[in-house]
Amino acid sequence: MEEYEEEEDKSLISPVASPSITESAGNSSNNNKNGNRRITRSAKEKQEKEKEKIEGLAIGAKVPCLWRQDGRYHQAEIIERRRAKGDENAWEYYVHYTEFNRRLDEWVTEADVNPDLSELKKEKKEVKESRVKTRQSVKRKSHQISQKGGEDEHNMSALEKEHEEITKVKNVQVIEVGKYEVDTWYFSPYPEEFANCKKLYLCEFCLKYMKKRKTLQRHKLKCELRHPPGNEIYRNGALSVFEVDGRKNKIYCQNLCLMAKLFLDHKTLYYDVEPFLFYIMTECDSRGCHMVGYFSKEKDSANDYNLACILTLPPYQRQGFGKLLIAFSYELSKKELKVGTPEKPLSDLGLLSFRSYWTQVLLEILRKHKGNISIKDMSQMTAIKTEDIISTLQSLNLIRYWKGQHIISVTPQVLDEHLKLAAKYSKYTIDARMLHWTPPKFDGEC
């Protein structure tokens, strides 16, 4: 009886067990199919990555890139690319960090770039759609543009694009000048044989540029200059300013402009230096006079420009030299009995320096006269153009437009607050008594 019951139990179990075996076999088949799909997908992604590694990332792609300044990833656009030296399968990319100024553009390796393929594809699709919309928009508006002088705008845009295309990649990465090694910011049109050198060596006195340190060392033994060529027109302690004529010292001024372009984005004066005077500010010691910055000025400006281009070399920035150069340009304007203004447009750093100088000078005058002074009188006292005075006071909320004229509205407390902020950045001042200069006369000649 027990044996029969056991057999019966077994027979009862077997019909139940067989369907479960069938189901597990079906699940196993489905799992195999899903697994095959996953393997296929992963293999496809692997192939895409291999293909991407061989072909490289496309120019214009935006990818996360490791920035050496803070060791973090930032969104960057690929501007240019090239094969890595010594490895034909590897790429190097010239990138622009979208949240920073162009001066921080640099070459990076593949290891620094961390592309997300899905985001790249999405972005390419958006770019493609955007281009289609732009083309359609251009077609719709082409007739209107042609009626409104669109050709001039198109030509100007084409020139700007051409300039941007030529200067988009830094050709020189580092310069060594004096005791400093300085990372460059922008492209500069050095002769072709020097343009692709990663590092250039400059004589700090004549600014001649060389490819090798040995060449520089040999040059130092022959170079007789220990200060900029030209006349020393200002000296106060260790600080001196030299006036250099672009016609009389053409090579020096061209070398100066080429070096300056490495740190100025929109500078266009390189070789046509004869119509300009250059004012070189230096710090002097027993070895010579070492340039800290300069500004240039047209010999004869029809627009009352007292400054065409200004640069403080990076090792001397944030020390007040930019404001000092600006102050010096206005001291020259006072000697000429003229009201001056800088050539527009100003660079971002140039605007900050000028606005800082205008603020400090104007606030000191307002405090001295307790606000009871006209804009015209302030212009005559400072040689600052009225438009620059008005824009500066407006930025400080110290001026109002009432009944067709500008009215200065200021209290002693507000003046003191602004002057405290301005005083933080005042390290040097120009002593007009130390300026020995007579405005030159050129009789219409360079």
Tab-separated table of C-alpha atoms in Angstrom:
chain	number	residue	atom	x	y	z
A	1	MET	CA	0.000	0.000	0.000
A	2	GLU	CA	2.793	2.339	0.847
A	3	GLU	CA	4.639	1.424	-2.348
A	4	TYR	CA	1.505	2.057	-4.411
A	5	GLU	CA	0.993	5.431	-2.761
A	6	GLU	CA	4.619	6.366	-3.470
A	7	GLU	CA	4.231	5.420	-7.122
A	8	GLU	CA	0.965	7.283	-7.282
A	9	ASP	CA	2.603	10.300	-5.769
A	10	LYS	CA	5.400	10.106	-8.346
A	11	SER	CA	2.865	9.834	-11.143
A	12	LEU	CA	1.043	12.819	-9.768
A	13	ILE	CA	4.258	14.833	-9.581
A	14	SER	CA	5.466	14.110	-13.104
A	15	PRO	CA	2.620	15.806	-15.025
A	16	VAL	CA	3.138	18.989	-12.943
A	17	ALA	CA	6.916	18.992	-13.377
A	18	SER	CA	6.997	18.734	-17.160
A	19	PRO	CA	5.283	22.071	-17.930
A	20	SER	CA	7.768	23.921	-15.648
A	21	ILE	CA	10.637	22.357	-17.577
A	22	THR	CA	9.065	23.537	-20.817
A	23	GLU	CA	8.634	27.073	-19.478
A	24	SER	CA	12.245	27.279	-18.275
A	25	ALA	CA	13.394	26.139	-21.682
A	26	GLY	CA	11.347	28.922	-23.278
A	27	ASN	CA	12.744	31.514	-20.870
A	28	SER	CA	16.232	30.277	-21.576
A	29	SER	CA	15.609	30.776	-25.282
A	30	ASN	CA	14.358	34.328	-24.702
A	31	ASN	CA	17.314	35.096	-22.437
A	32	ASN	CA	19.668	33.860	-25.123
A	33	LYS	CA	18.003	36.148	-27.668
A	34	ASN	CA	18.234	39.161	-25.300
A	35	GLY	CA	21.804	38.291	-24.497
A	36	ASN	CA	22.599	38.104	-28.191
A	37	ARG	CA	21.029	41.525	-28.673
A	38	ARG	CA	23.126	42.944	-25.822
A	39	ILE	CA	26.256	41.381	-27.244
A	40	THR	CA	25.398	42.732	-30.693
A	41	ARG	CA	24.723	46.200	-29.251
A	42	SER	CA	27.918	46.252	-27.201
A	43	ALA	CA	29.889	44.997	-30.193
A	44	LYS	CA	28.372	47.772	-32.311
A	45	GLU	CA	29.259	50.392	-29.694
A	46	LYS	CA	32.761	48.971	-29.523
A	47	GLN	CA	33.046	49.228	-33.306
A	48	GLU	CA	31.805	52.816	-33.197
A	49	LYS	CA	34.390	53.691	-30.553
A	50	GLU	CA	37.134	52.021	-32.573
A	51	LYS	CA	35.984	53.874	-35.695
A	52	GLU	CA	35.856	57.139	-33.742
A	53	LYS	CA	39.371	56.540	-32.442
A	54	ILE	CA	40.647	55.965	-35.973
A	55	GLU	CA	38.732	58.829	-37.614
A	56	GLY	CA	38.969	61.181	-34.641
A	57	LEU	CA	36.342	63.588	-33.316
A	58	ALA	CA	34.905	66.007	-35.858
A	59	ILE	CA	35.832	69.675	-35.948
A	60	GLY	CA	32.967	71.609	-34.387
A	61	ALA	CA	32.027	68.827	-31.965
A	62	LYS	CA	31.457	69.882	-28.363
A	63	VAL	CA	32.833	67.505	-25.756
A	64	PRO	CA	33.803	67.508	-22.070
A	65	CYS	CA	37.516	68.274	-21.849
A	66	LEU	CA	39.915	68.200	-18.902
A	67	TRP	CA	41.186	71.739	-18.192
A	68	ARG	CA	44.686	71.754	-16.734
A	69	GLN	CA	44.049	74.918	-14.694
A	70	ASP	CA	41.642	73.259	-12.252
A	71	GLY	CA	41.783	69.551	-13.156
A	72	ARG	CA	38.045	69.479	-13.951
A	73	TYR	CA	36.039	68.738	-17.092
A	74	HIS	CA	34.537	71.686	-18.985
A	75	GLN	CA	32.483	71.836	-22.163
A	76	ALA	CA	34.806	72.559	-25.101
A	77	GLU	CA	34.453	72.964	-28.860
A	78	ILE	CA	36.993	71.305	-31.163
A	79	ILE	CA	38.476	74.034	-33.360
A	80	GLU	CA	41.211	72.030	-35.088
A	81	ARG	CA	42.814	68.608	-34.923
A	82	ARG	CA	46.036	66.882	-35.941
A	83	ARG	CA	47.722	63.500	-35.712
A	84	ALA	CA	49.821	63.052	-32.586
A	85	LYS	CA	53.557	62.990	-33.144
A	86	GLY	CA	54.979	59.472	-32.903
A	87	ASP	CA	51.553	57.800	-33.028
A	88	GLU	CA	49.598	57.875	-36.291
A	89	ASN	CA	46.525	56.329	-34.628
A	90	ALA	CA	46.246	59.036	-31.960
A	91	TRP	CA	44.779	62.531	-32.270
A	92	GLU	CA	45.435	65.908	-30.667
A	93	TYR	CA	42.682	68.532	-30.540
A	94	TYR	CA	42.770	72.320	-30.367
A	95	VAL	CA	39.818	73.239	-28.165
A	96	HIS	CA	37.948	76.345	-27.092
A	97	TYR	CA	36.340	76.170	-23.632
A	98	THR	CA	32.870	77.604	-24.228
A	99	GLU	CA	32.629	79.266	-20.814
A	100	PHE	CA	36.034	80.999	-21.033
A	101	ASN	CA	37.818	83.581	-23.191
A	102	ARG	CA	39.667	82.534	-26.360
A	103	ARG	CA	42.991	83.271	-24.667
A	104	LEU	CA	42.636	79.922	-22.847
A	105	ASP	CA	42.312	77.846	-26.046
A	106	GLU	CA	44.888	75.058	-26.166
A	107	TRP	CA	45.991	71.752	-27.673
A	108	VAL	CA	44.941	68.663	-25.713
A	109	THR	CA	45.442	64.929	-26.131
A	110	GLU	CA	42.795	62.240	-26.639
A	111	ALA	CA	43.181	61.302	-22.983
A	112	ASP	CA	41.963	64.785	-21.972
A	113	VAL	CA	38.756	64.465	-24.024
A	114	ASN	CA	35.829	62.446	-22.697
A	115	PRO	CA	33.159	62.380	-25.432
A	116	ASP	CA	29.603	61.167	-24.832
A	117	LEU	CA	28.515	59.612	-28.139
A	118	SER	CA	24.783	60.007	-27.486
A	119	GLU	CA	25.171	63.719	-26.722
A	120	LEU	CA	27.379	64.204	-29.761
A	121	LYS	CA	24.804	62.592	-32.051
A	122	LYS	CA	22.042	64.695	-30.527
A	123	GLU	CA	24.121	67.828	-30.931
A	124	LYS	CA	24.968	66.993	-34.559
A	125	LYS	CA	21.256	66.563	-35.253
A	126	GLU	CA	20.484	69.929	-33.623
A	127	VAL	CA	23.280	71.609	-35.585
A	128	LYS	CA	21.999	70.067	-38.830
A	129	GLU	CA	18.432	71.240	-38.109
A	130	SER	CA	19.735	74.667	-37.195
A	131	ARG	CA	21.655	74.903	-40.472
A	132	VAL	CA	18.531	73.942	-42.447
A	133	LYS	CA	16.515	76.635	-40.653
A	134	THR	CA	19.296	79.164	-41.204
A	135	ARG	CA	19.446	78.406	-44.924
A	136	GLN	CA	15.672	78.773	-45.213
A	137	SER	CA	15.793	82.041	-43.259
A	138	VAL	CA	18.596	83.359	-45.439
A	139	LYS	CA	16.623	82.537	-48.605
A	140	ARG	CA	13.557	84.361	-47.267
A	141	LYS	CA	15.538	87.459	-46.297
A	142	SER	CA	17.987	87.583	-49.205
A	143	HIS	CA	15.841	89.997	-51.211
A	144	GLN	CA	15.431	92.350	-48.237
A	145	ILE	CA	19.152	92.310	-47.489
A	146	SER	CA	20.045	93.223	-51.051
A	147	GLN	CA	17.718	96.229	-50.840
A	148	LYS	CA	19.252	97.460	-47.553
A	149	GLY	CA	22.884	97.467	-48.508
A	150	GLY	CA	23.372	93.882	-47.490
A	151	GLU	CA	26.392	93.497	-49.726
A	152	ASP	CA	28.538	95.689	-47.454
A	153	GLU	CA	27.426	93.740	-44.406
A	154	HIS	CA	28.118	90.481	-46.204
A	155	ASN	CA	31.588	91.645	-47.205
A	156	MET	CA	32.366	92.767	-43.653
A	157	SER	CA	31.084	89.470	-42.278
A	158	ALA	CA	33.201	87.586	-44.814
A	159	LEU	CA	36.303	89.538	-43.780
A	160	GLU	CA	35.617	88.860	-40.104
A	161	LYS	CA	35.126	85.157	-40.807
A	162	GLU	CA	38.319	85.067	-42.856
A	163	HIS	CA	40.250	86.764	-40.035
A	164	GLU	CA	38.744	84.373	-37.483
A	165	GLU	CA	39.609	81.386	-39.666
A	166	ILE	CA	43.234	82.496	-40.029
A	167	THR	CA	43.738	83.323	-36.359
A	168	LYS	CA	41.641	80.564	-34.758
A	169	VAL	CA	44.629	78.411	-33.726
A	170	LYS	CA	47.614	79.674	-31.735
A	171	ASN	CA	50.775	79.132	-33.736
A	172	VAL	CA	53.209	79.916	-30.890
A	173	GLN	CA	52.437	78.384	-27.488
A	174	VAL	CA	55.130	79.919	-25.264
A	175	ILE	CA	57.644	82.773	-25.398
A	176	GLU	CA	60.700	83.322	-23.245
A	177	VAL	CA	61.483	87.004	-22.734
A	178	GLY	CA	63.956	88.170	-20.095
A	179	LYS	CA	63.563	86.076	-16.951
A	180	TYR	CA	59.989	85.082	-17.764
A	181	GLU	CA	58.466	82.182	-19.666
A	182	VAL	CA	54.974	83.223	-20.728
A	183	ASP	CA	52.080	81.197	-22.157
A	184	THR	CA	50.626	82.990	-25.184
A	185	TRP	CA	46.939	83.764	-25.672
A	186	TYR	CA	46.330	84.275	-29.396
A	187	PHE	CA	47.664	83.795	-32.913
A	188	SER	CA	50.370	86.159	-34.192
A	189	PRO	CA	51.539	86.390	-37.839
A	190	TYR	CA	55.207	85.619	-37.324
A	191	PRO	CA	57.086	84.573	-40.505
A	192	GLU	CA	56.288	81.014	-41.575
A	193	GLU	CA	59.626	79.560	-40.483
A	194	PHE	CA	58.912	80.744	-36.898
A	195	ALA	CA	55.127	80.355	-36.873
A	196	ASN	CA	55.047	76.641	-36.080
A	197	CYS	CA	57.582	76.747	-33.264
A	198	LYS	CA	56.036	75.725	-29.974
A	199	LYS	CA	58.338	78.166	-28.187
A	200	LEU	CA	60.056	81.381	-29.294
A	201	TYR	CA	62.970	83.119	-27.572
A	202	LEU	CA	62.889	86.935	-27.551
A	203	CYS	CA	65.612	89.399	-26.717
A	204	GLU	CA	64.035	91.577	-24.043
A	205	PHE	CA	65.800	94.717	-25.308
A	206	CYS	CA	65.533	94.616	-29.126
A	207	LEU	CA	62.658	92.041	-29.233
A	208	LYS	CA	64.326	89.975	-31.959
A	209	TYR	CA	62.769	86.493	-32.051
A	210	MET	CA	64.641	83.190	-32.338
A	211	LYS	CA	63.904	79.466	-32.388
A	212	LYS	CA	66.590	78.254	-29.985
A	213	ARG	CA	67.992	79.307	-26.626
A	214	LYS	CA	71.550	78.896	-27.922
A	215	THR	CA	70.810	81.430	-30.658
A	216	LEU	CA	69.450	83.831	-28.034
A	217	GLN	CA	72.540	83.402	-25.881
A	218	ARG	CA	74.827	84.199	-28.834
A	219	HIS	CA	72.622	87.198	-29.681
A	220	LYS	CA	72.913	88.578	-26.140
A	221	LEU	CA	76.700	88.786	-26.544
A	222	LYS	CA	76.263	91.008	-29.606
A	223	CYS	CA	73.145	93.067	-28.753
A	224	GLU	CA	74.159	96.503	-27.530
A	225	LEU	CA	70.707	97.697	-26.468
A	226	ARG	CA	69.926	97.868	-22.758
A	227	HIS	CA	66.729	99.888	-23.150
A	228	PRO	CA	64.176	100.543	-25.915
A	229	PRO	CA	65.516	102.644	-28.796
A	230	GLY	CA	64.296	106.230	-28.748
A	231	ASN	CA	64.158	109.084	-26.256
A	232	GLU	CA	63.622	108.668	-22.528
A	233	ILE	CA	60.906	111.216	-21.784
A	234	TYR	CA	59.969	110.204	-18.231
A	235	ARG	CA	61.847	108.864	-15.220
A	236	ASN	CA	60.642	108.542	-11.669
A	237	GLY	CA	62.710	106.219	-9.502
A	238	ALA	CA	63.073	102.878	-11.288
A	239	LEU	CA	60.247	103.666	-13.714
A	240	SER	CA	61.040	105.065	-17.171
A	241	VAL	CA	59.118	105.710	-20.382
A	242	PHE	CA	60.725	105.805	-23.836
A	243	GLU	CA	59.196	107.346	-26.959
A	244	VAL	CA	59.957	105.269	-30.068
A	245	ASP	CA	59.184	106.504	-33.596
A	246	GLY	CA	57.747	103.805	-35.865
A	247	ARG	CA	59.526	105.280	-38.881
A	248	LYS	CA	62.962	105.637	-37.274
A	249	ASN	CA	62.882	102.260	-35.502
A	250	LYS	CA	60.750	100.213	-37.858
A	251	ILE	CA	62.125	96.724	-37.099
A	252	TYR	CA	61.874	97.190	-33.322
A	253	CYS	CA	58.265	98.400	-33.589
A	254	GLN	CA	57.294	95.538	-35.893
A	255	ASN	CA	58.805	93.044	-33.457
A	256	LEU	CA	56.882	94.766	-30.652
A	257	CYS	CA	53.585	94.471	-32.547
A	258	LEU	CA	54.147	90.799	-33.359
A	259	MET	CA	54.793	90.058	-29.693
A	260	ALA	CA	51.785	92.137	-28.603
A	261	LYS	CA	49.474	90.227	-30.956
A	262	LEU	CA	50.188	87.077	-28.924
A	263	PHE	CA	48.184	88.709	-26.108
A	264	LEU	CA	45.657	90.849	-28.039
A	265	ASP	CA	42.771	89.204	-29.885
A	266	HIS	CA	41.729	91.946	-32.329
A	267	LYS	CA	44.996	93.746	-32.952
A	268	THR	CA	45.518	94.324	-36.714
A	269	LEU	CA	48.620	96.564	-36.781
A	270	TYR	CA	51.697	94.420	-37.448
A	271	TYR	CA	53.956	95.891	-40.101
A	272	ASP	CA	52.587	99.349	-40.987
A	273	VAL	CA	54.158	101.051	-37.976
A	274	GLU	CA	55.478	104.284	-39.543
A	275	PRO	CA	52.392	106.458	-38.758
A	276	PHE	CA	52.654	105.631	-35.035
A	277	LEU	CA	54.608	106.557	-31.937
A	278	PHE	CA	55.213	103.882	-29.320
A	279	TYR	CA	55.579	104.630	-25.612
A	280	ILE	CA	57.435	101.835	-23.804
A	281	MET	CA	57.217	101.712	-20.002
A	282	THR	CA	60.148	99.985	-18.272
A	283	GLU	CA	61.496	99.047	-14.855
A	284	CYS	CA	65.220	99.746	-14.606
A	285	ASP	CA	67.958	97.953	-12.683
A	286	SER	CA	71.717	97.410	-13.047
A	287	ARG	CA	71.198	95.114	-16.077
A	288	GLY	CA	69.034	97.531	-18.056
A	289	CYS	CA	65.467	98.742	-18.601
A	290	HIS	CA	62.960	95.877	-18.750
A	291	MET	CA	59.682	96.440	-20.582
A	292	VAL	CA	56.501	96.079	-18.523
A	293	GLY	CA	54.058	97.380	-21.139
A	294	TYR	CA	53.446	99.925	-23.865
A	295	PHE	CA	50.858	101.911	-25.758
A	296	SER	CA	50.869	103.241	-29.312
A	297	LYS	CA	49.489	106.499	-30.619
A	298	GLU	CA	48.843	107.925	-34.076
A	299	LYS	CA	51.132	110.797	-34.993
A	300	ASP	CA	48.178	112.676	-36.426
A	301	SER	CA	44.719	111.481	-35.388
A	302	ALA	CA	41.661	113.032	-37.014
A	303	ASN	CA	39.436	111.571	-34.262
A	304	ASP	CA	41.383	112.872	-31.233
A	305	TYR	CA	42.607	109.381	-30.338
A	306	ASN	CA	45.320	109.611	-27.706
A	307	LEU	CA	45.860	105.853	-27.635
A	308	ALA	CA	45.608	103.224	-30.372
A	309	CYS	CA	46.754	100.024	-28.667
A	310	ILE	CA	47.753	99.179	-25.105
A	311	LEU	CA	49.306	96.113	-23.499
A	312	THR	CA	50.714	95.213	-20.109
A	313	LEU	CA	52.827	92.084	-20.368
A	314	PRO	CA	51.245	89.168	-18.411
A	315	PRO	CA	54.008	88.958	-15.733
A	316	TYR	CA	53.279	92.607	-14.804
A	317	GLN	CA	49.491	92.529	-14.902
A	318	ARG	CA	47.357	93.196	-11.796
A	319	GLN	CA	50.012	95.570	-10.464
A	320	GLY	CA	48.576	98.888	-11.660
A	321	PHE	CA	50.761	99.316	-14.756
A	322	GLY	CA	47.786	99.336	-17.138
A	323	LYS	CA	46.229	102.284	-15.353
A	324	LEU	CA	49.622	103.974	-15.227
A	325	LEU	CA	50.018	103.704	-19.009
A	326	ILE	CA	46.564	105.222	-19.451
A	327	ALA	CA	47.393	108.065	-17.065
A	328	PHE	CA	50.553	108.726	-19.054
A	329	SER	CA	48.587	108.952	-22.324
A	330	TYR	CA	46.367	111.647	-20.780
A	331	GLU	CA	49.387	113.569	-19.491
A	332	LEU	CA	50.593	113.743	-23.090
A	333	SER	CA	47.142	115.010	-24.145
A	334	LYS	CA	47.363	117.768	-21.518
A	335	LYS	CA	50.756	118.803	-22.914
A	336	GLU	CA	49.184	118.939	-26.377
A	337	LEU	CA	46.270	121.006	-24.972
A	338	LYS	CA	43.838	118.462	-26.400
A	339	VAL	CA	40.996	116.286	-25.155
A	340	GLY	CA	41.646	112.606	-25.941
A	341	THR	CA	39.947	109.246	-26.076
A	342	PRO	CA	41.150	105.696	-26.791
A	343	GLU	CA	40.593	104.136	-30.189
A	344	LYS	CA	37.498	101.937	-30.241
A	345	PRO	CA	36.627	99.137	-29.823
A	346	LEU	CA	38.563	98.415	-26.645
A	347	SER	CA	39.536	94.894	-25.630
A	348	ASP	CA	37.885	93.430	-22.532
A	349	LEU	CA	40.954	94.072	-20.370
A	350	GLY	CA	41.492	97.493	-21.965
A	351	LEU	CA	37.954	98.582	-21.122
A	352	LEU	CA	38.382	97.476	-17.498
A	353	SER	CA	41.633	99.461	-17.188
A	354	PHE	CA	40.182	102.622	-18.753
A	355	ARG	CA	36.986	102.447	-16.729
A	356	SER	CA	39.047	102.035	-13.549
A	357	TYR	CA	41.232	105.044	-14.429
A	358	TRP	CA	38.299	107.273	-15.410
A	359	THR	CA	36.457	106.332	-12.215
A	360	GLN	CA	39.302	107.230	-9.895
A	361	VAL	CA	40.178	110.530	-11.609
A	362	LEU	CA	36.589	111.744	-11.861
A	363	LEU	CA	35.672	110.791	-8.296
A	364	GLU	CA	38.684	112.653	-6.899
A	365	ILE	CA	37.640	115.806	-8.782
A	366	LEU	CA	34.041	115.465	-7.612
A	367	ARG	CA	35.155	115.105	-4.011
A	368	LYS	CA	37.456	118.106	-4.296
A	369	HIS	CA	34.689	120.300	-5.740
A	370	LYS	CA	31.946	118.678	-3.643
A	371	GLY	CA	30.053	117.738	-6.791
A	372	ASN	CA	29.665	121.360	-7.921
A	373	ILE	CA	31.374	121.149	-11.302
A	374	SER	CA	30.189	120.754	-14.874
A	375	ILE	CA	31.067	117.891	-17.191
A	376	LYS	CA	32.712	120.349	-19.597
A	377	ASP	CA	34.988	121.688	-16.854
A	378	MET	CA	35.901	118.153	-15.810
A	379	SER	CA	36.828	117.369	-19.404
A	380	GLN	CA	39.119	120.407	-19.646
A	381	MET	CA	40.811	119.542	-16.346
A	382	THR	CA	41.418	115.870	-17.119
A	383	ALA	CA	41.695	115.813	-20.959
A	384	ILE	CA	39.030	113.068	-20.881
A	385	LYS	CA	36.373	113.343	-23.579
A	386	THR	CA	32.867	114.268	-22.378
A	387	GLU	CA	31.353	111.046	-23.802
A	388	ASP	CA	33.736	108.971	-21.659
A	389	ILE	CA	32.933	111.056	-18.572
A	390	ILE	CA	29.192	110.602	-19.058
A	391	SER	CA	29.432	106.827	-19.646
A	392	THR	CA	31.624	106.393	-16.539
A	393	LEU	CA	29.331	108.409	-14.264
A	394	GLN	CA	26.324	106.520	-15.642
A	395	SER	CA	27.977	103.198	-14.776
A	396	LEU	CA	28.365	104.508	-11.207
A	397	ASN	CA	24.770	105.837	-11.075
A	398	LEU	CA	26.109	109.324	-10.337
A	399	ILE	CA	24.434	111.181	-13.206
A	400	ARG	CA	20.869	111.885	-14.274
A	401	TYR	CA	19.333	113.193	-17.476
A	402	TRP	CA	16.930	116.022	-16.609
A	403	LYS	CA	15.300	118.580	-18.901
A	404	GLY	CA	17.617	117.883	-21.810
A	405	GLN	CA	20.908	117.908	-19.910
A	406	HIS	CA	23.065	115.675	-17.711
A	407	ILE	CA	23.048	116.515	-14.004
A	408	ILE	CA	25.641	115.132	-11.576
A	409	SER	CA	23.942	113.703	-8.496
A	410	VAL	CA	26.314	112.603	-5.753
A	411	THR	CA	26.754	112.691	-1.974
A	412	PRO	CA	30.034	112.733	0.015
A	413	GLN	CA	29.260	109.312	1.478
A	414	VAL	CA	28.832	107.740	-1.986
A	415	LEU	CA	32.074	109.349	-3.195
A	416	ASP	CA	34.026	107.991	-0.236
A	417	GLU	CA	32.692	104.471	-0.832
A	418	HIS	CA	33.670	104.506	-4.507
A	419	LEU	CA	37.104	106.004	-3.803
A	420	LYS	CA	37.883	103.326	-1.223
A	421	LEU	CA	37.241	100.675	-3.880
A	422	ALA	CA	39.305	102.550	-6.493
A	423	ALA	CA	42.234	103.063	-4.076
A	424	LYS	CA	42.743	99.299	-3.758
A	425	TYR	CA	44.095	99.167	-7.299
A	426	SER	CA	46.296	102.294	-7.139
A	427	LYS	CA	49.917	101.301	-6.652
A	428	TYR	CA	51.666	103.824	-8.912
A	429	THR	CA	50.997	107.380	-10.026
A	430	ILE	CA	52.411	109.609	-12.768
A	431	ASP	CA	54.287	112.666	-11.542
A	432	ALA	CA	53.779	115.255	-14.299
A	433	ARG	CA	56.890	117.144	-13.130
A	434	MET	CA	59.037	114.212	-14.271
A	435	LEU	CA	57.685	114.337	-17.829
A	436	HIS	CA	60.130	116.060	-20.190
A	437	TRP	CA	58.385	116.119	-23.534
A	438	THR	CA	57.384	118.546	-26.236
A	439	PRO	CA	54.645	117.527	-28.705
A	440	PRO	CA	56.414	116.550	-31.945
A	441	LYS	CA	55.513	118.188	-35.251
A	442	PHE	CA	55.460	116.040	-38.362
A	443	ASP	CA	54.120	118.482	-40.987
A	444	GLY	CA	51.889	115.807	-42.508
A	445	GLU	CA	54.743	113.297	-42.870
A	446	CYS	CA	55.245	110.024	-41.014
